[in-house]
């Protein structure tokens, strides 16, 4: 697996699983009917933010990460990131590799910490991965997310000092 800067040409490989994940409504706070053009704009923010893809030997996109400042102004020293892995390719370490990559990116950029604002508590694989990599739940917004199967569930704020 190779992690590299995403190009506009990668969107064709990202969009199918991006759309599937967002439309399922289980892990992201994005609108369920988010269209491809608007989604591309959200996932490919301007510099100094960065979007990367994890690809296999054939160049197939396995997953993607978006890395950015979490806040502006006097809070701009805190990074954040979002990750999506093609569900057909889950369980292969793609998410872990993308998360580790983003942590190293944040360190190299001089950020002092990473904060994830909306980790859905029922997304147990993500919560476990982030904890394994040193993140802590520093708060939970009770019933902050309306899950399509579990009803109202908590939304964690997770933090990692860099």
PDB file of C-alpha atoms in Angstrom, residues 1-130:
ATOM      1  CA  UNK A   1       0.000   0.000   0.000  1.00  0.00           C
ATOM      2  CA  UNK A   2       1.221   3.471  -0.905  1.00  0.00           C
ATOM      3  CA  UNK A   3      -0.100   6.689   0.645  1.00  0.00           C
ATOM      4  CA  UNK A   4       0.292   9.700  -1.610  1.00  0.00           C
ATOM      5  CA  UNK A   5      -1.172  13.121  -2.279  1.00  0.00           C
ATOM      6  CA  UNK A   6      -4.618  12.824  -3.835  1.00  0.00           C
ATOM      7  CA  UNK A   7      -5.222  14.288  -7.261  1.00  0.00           C
ATOM      8  CA  UNK A   8      -8.466  15.396  -8.878  1.00  0.00           C
ATOM      9  CA  UNK A   9      -8.218  12.206 -10.949  1.00  0.00           C
ATOM     10  CA  UNK A  10      -8.507  10.133  -7.765  1.00  0.00           C
ATOM     11  CA  UNK A  11     -12.016  11.431  -7.120  1.00  0.00           C
ATOM     12  CA  UNK A  12     -13.467   8.792  -9.460  1.00  0.00           C
ATOM     13  CA  UNK A  13     -12.028   6.117  -7.151  1.00  0.00           C
ATOM     14  CA  UNK A  14     -13.021   7.896  -3.942  1.00  0.00           C
ATOM     15  CA  UNK A  15     -16.589   8.947  -4.761  1.00  0.00           C
ATOM     16  CA  UNK A  16     -18.244   5.493  -4.894  1.00  0.00           C
ATOM     17  CA  UNK A  17     -17.244   4.526  -1.337  1.00  0.00           C
ATOM     18  CA  UNK A  18     -17.463   8.115  -0.084  1.00  0.00           C
ATOM     19  CA  UNK A  19     -21.075   8.205  -1.269  1.00  0.00           C
ATOM     20  CA  UNK A  20     -21.818   4.770   0.216  1.00  0.00           C
ATOM     21  CA  UNK A  21     -20.409   5.743   3.620  1.00  0.00           C
ATOM     22  CA  UNK A  22     -22.124   9.138   3.767  1.00  0.00           C
ATOM     23  CA  UNK A  23     -25.487   7.830   2.520  1.00  0.00           C
ATOM     24  CA  UNK A  24     -25.438   5.093   5.182  1.00  0.00           C
ATOM     25  CA  UNK A  25     -25.501   7.872   7.775  1.00  0.00           C
ATOM     26  CA  UNK A  26     -23.650   5.906  10.456  1.00  0.00           C
ATOM     27  CA  UNK A  27     -20.311   7.693  10.863  1.00  0.00           C
ATOM     28  CA  UNK A  28     -20.253  11.199   9.355  1.00  0.00           C
ATOM     29  CA  UNK A  29     -22.291  14.311  10.051  1.00  0.00           C
ATOM     30  CA  UNK A  30     -22.487  15.129   6.342  1.00  0.00           C
ATOM     31  CA  UNK A  31     -25.887  15.488   4.631  1.00  0.00           C
ATOM     32  CA  UNK A  32     -27.061  12.036   3.520  1.00  0.00           C
ATOM     33  CA  UNK A  33     -27.898  13.322   0.029  1.00  0.00           C
ATOM     34  CA  UNK A  34     -24.545  15.050  -0.493  1.00  0.00           C
ATOM     35  CA  UNK A  35     -23.793  15.291  -4.208  1.00  0.00           C
ATOM     36  CA  UNK A  36     -20.491  14.445  -5.864  1.00  0.00           C
ATOM     37  CA  UNK A  37     -19.459  18.007  -6.730  1.00  0.00           C
ATOM     38  CA  UNK A  38     -20.160  19.427  -3.276  1.00  0.00           C
ATOM     39  CA  UNK A  39     -18.540  16.402  -1.619  1.00  0.00           C
ATOM     40  CA  UNK A  40     -15.396  16.825  -3.701  1.00  0.00           C
ATOM     41  CA  UNK A  41     -15.148  20.431  -2.530  1.00  0.00           C
ATOM     42  CA  UNK A  42     -15.432  19.348   1.104  1.00  0.00           C
ATOM     43  CA  UNK A  43     -12.923  16.510   0.754  1.00  0.00           C
ATOM     44  CA  UNK A  44     -10.330  18.510  -1.205  1.00  0.00           C
ATOM     45  CA  UNK A  45      -9.830  21.651   0.909  1.00  0.00           C
ATOM     46  CA  UNK A  46      -7.270  24.285  -0.035  1.00  0.00           C
ATOM     47  CA  UNK A  47      -3.707  24.306   1.297  1.00  0.00           C
ATOM     48  CA  UNK A  48      -2.366  24.120   3.913  1.00  0.00           C
ATOM     49  CA  UNK A  49      -4.900  21.305   4.289  1.00  0.00           C
ATOM     50  CA  UNK A  50      -4.045  18.060   2.558  1.00  0.00           C
ATOM     51  CA  UNK A  51      -5.916  15.116   1.063  1.00  0.00           C
ATOM     52  CA  UNK A  52      -4.208  11.778   0.506  1.00  0.00           C
ATOM     53  CA  UNK A  53      -5.157   8.373  -0.844  1.00  0.00           C
ATOM     54  CA  UNK A  54      -3.978   4.896   0.021  1.00  0.00           C
ATOM     55  CA  UNK A  55      -3.577   2.851  -3.152  1.00  0.00           C
ATOM     56  CA  UNK A  56      -2.611  -0.730  -3.904  1.00  0.00           C
ATOM     57  CA  UNK A  57      -0.018  -1.928  -6.433  1.00  0.00           C
ATOM     58  CA  UNK A  58      -2.502  -1.507  -9.273  1.00  0.00           C
ATOM     59  CA  UNK A  59      -3.318   2.074  -8.244  1.00  0.00           C
ATOM     60  CA  UNK A  60      -6.774   1.216  -6.890  1.00  0.00           C
ATOM     61  CA  UNK A  61      -7.891   3.659  -4.201  1.00  0.00           C
ATOM     62  CA  UNK A  62      -8.352   1.754  -0.940  1.00  0.00           C
ATOM     63  CA  UNK A  63      -9.049   4.723   1.298  1.00  0.00           C
ATOM     64  CA  UNK A  64      -8.511   8.419   1.759  1.00  0.00           C
ATOM     65  CA  UNK A  65      -7.775  10.985   4.452  1.00  0.00           C
ATOM     66  CA  UNK A  66      -8.356  14.712   4.703  1.00  0.00           C
ATOM     67  CA  UNK A  67      -6.036  16.608   7.067  1.00  0.00           C
ATOM     68  CA  UNK A  68      -6.626  20.177   8.146  1.00  0.00           C
ATOM     69  CA  UNK A  69      -6.552  22.780  10.889  1.00  0.00           C
ATOM     70  CA  UNK A  70      -9.260  22.083  13.401  1.00  0.00           C
ATOM     71  CA  UNK A  71      -9.677  25.764  14.295  1.00  0.00           C
ATOM     72  CA  UNK A  72      -8.653  29.143  12.926  1.00  0.00           C
ATOM     73  CA  UNK A  73      -6.805  32.054  14.536  1.00  0.00           C
ATOM     74  CA  UNK A  74      -5.485  31.399  18.025  1.00  0.00           C
ATOM     75  CA  UNK A  75      -6.668  27.785  17.801  1.00  0.00           C
ATOM     76  CA  UNK A  76      -4.892  27.049  14.523  1.00  0.00           C
ATOM     77  CA  UNK A  77      -2.188  25.011  16.237  1.00  0.00           C
ATOM     78  CA  UNK A  78      -4.619  22.063  16.550  1.00  0.00           C
ATOM     79  CA  UNK A  79      -4.959  19.662  13.608  1.00  0.00           C
ATOM     80  CA  UNK A  80      -7.810  17.390  12.655  1.00  0.00           C
ATOM     81  CA  UNK A  81      -8.382  14.679  10.080  1.00  0.00           C
ATOM     82  CA  UNK A  82     -11.135  12.575   8.566  1.00  0.00           C
ATOM     83  CA  UNK A  83     -10.776   9.129   7.078  1.00  0.00           C
ATOM     84  CA  UNK A  84     -12.748   6.928   4.725  1.00  0.00           C
ATOM     85  CA  UNK A  85     -11.846   3.375   3.769  1.00  0.00           C
ATOM     86  CA  UNK A  86     -13.620   1.531   0.991  1.00  0.00           C
ATOM     87  CA  UNK A  87     -15.872  -0.924   2.900  1.00  0.00           C
ATOM     88  CA  UNK A  88     -14.886  -3.623   0.404  1.00  0.00           C
ATOM     89  CA  UNK A  89     -11.293  -3.181   1.568  1.00  0.00           C
ATOM     90  CA  UNK A  90     -11.789  -2.908   5.335  1.00  0.00           C
ATOM     91  CA  UNK A  91      -9.787  -5.018   7.765  1.00  0.00           C
ATOM     92  CA  UNK A  92      -6.528  -4.641   5.818  1.00  0.00           C
ATOM     93  CA  UNK A  93      -4.906  -1.905   7.912  1.00  0.00           C
ATOM     94  CA  UNK A  94      -5.786   0.926   5.529  1.00  0.00           C
ATOM     95  CA  UNK A  95      -7.444   3.043   8.226  1.00  0.00           C
ATOM     96  CA  UNK A  96      -4.543   2.567  10.628  1.00  0.00           C
ATOM     97  CA  UNK A  97      -2.010   3.486   7.943  1.00  0.00           C
ATOM     98  CA  UNK A  98      -3.954   6.639   7.023  1.00  0.00           C
ATOM     99  CA  UNK A  99      -4.323   7.659  10.659  1.00  0.00           C
ATOM    100  CA  UNK A 100      -0.621   7.104  11.385  1.00  0.00           C
ATOM    101  CA  UNK A 101       0.232   9.080   8.256  1.00  0.00           C
ATOM    102  CA  UNK A 102      -1.950  12.000   9.333  1.00  0.00           C
ATOM    103  CA  UNK A 103      -0.409  12.064  12.827  1.00  0.00           C
ATOM    104  CA  UNK A 104       3.064  12.268  11.300  1.00  0.00           C
ATOM    105  CA  UNK A 105       1.869  14.954   8.883  1.00  0.00           C
ATOM    106  CA  UNK A 106       0.495  17.005  11.786  1.00  0.00           C
ATOM    107  CA  UNK A 107       3.752  16.670  13.723  1.00  0.00           C
ATOM    108  CA  UNK A 108       5.806  17.670  10.683  1.00  0.00           C
ATOM    109  CA  UNK A 109       3.559  20.710  10.147  1.00  0.00           C
ATOM    110  CA  UNK A 110       4.195  21.857  13.728  1.00  0.00           C
ATOM    111  CA  UNK A 111       0.739  21.232  15.163  1.00  0.00           C
ATOM    112  CA  UNK A 112       0.674  20.747  18.938  1.00  0.00           C
ATOM    113  CA  UNK A 113      -2.271  18.325  19.023  1.00  0.00           C
ATOM    114  CA  UNK A 114      -4.935  16.589  16.980  1.00  0.00           C
ATOM    115  CA  UNK A 115      -8.611  16.772  17.831  1.00  0.00           C
ATOM    116  CA  UNK A 116     -11.440  14.800  16.300  1.00  0.00           C
ATOM    117  CA  UNK A 117     -14.725  16.631  16.874  1.00  0.00           C
ATOM    118  CA  UNK A 118     -17.294  14.004  16.002  1.00  0.00           C
ATOM    119  CA  UNK A 119     -16.321  10.367  16.513  1.00  0.00           C
ATOM    120  CA  UNK A 120     -19.603   8.504  16.738  1.00  0.00           C
ATOM    121  CA  UNK A 121     -19.534   6.229  19.784  1.00  0.00           C
ATOM    122  CA  UNK A 122     -21.082   3.325  17.855  1.00  0.00           C
ATOM    123  CA  UNK A 123     -18.177   3.453  15.392  1.00  0.00           C
ATOM    124  CA  UNK A 124     -16.325   1.038  17.672  1.00  0.00           C
ATOM    125  CA  UNK A 125     -13.588   0.207  15.155  1.00  0.00           C
ATOM    126  CA  UNK A 126     -12.614   3.869  14.777  1.00  0.00           C
ATOM    127  CA  UNK A 127     -12.789   4.527  18.525  1.00  0.00           C
ATOM    128  CA  UNK A 128     -10.588   1.497  19.202  1.00  0.00           C
ATOM    129  CA  UNK A 129      -8.095   2.477  16.491  1.00  0.00           C
ATOM    130  CA  UNK A 130      -7.802   6.045  17.739  1.00  0.00           C
TER     131      UNK A 130
END
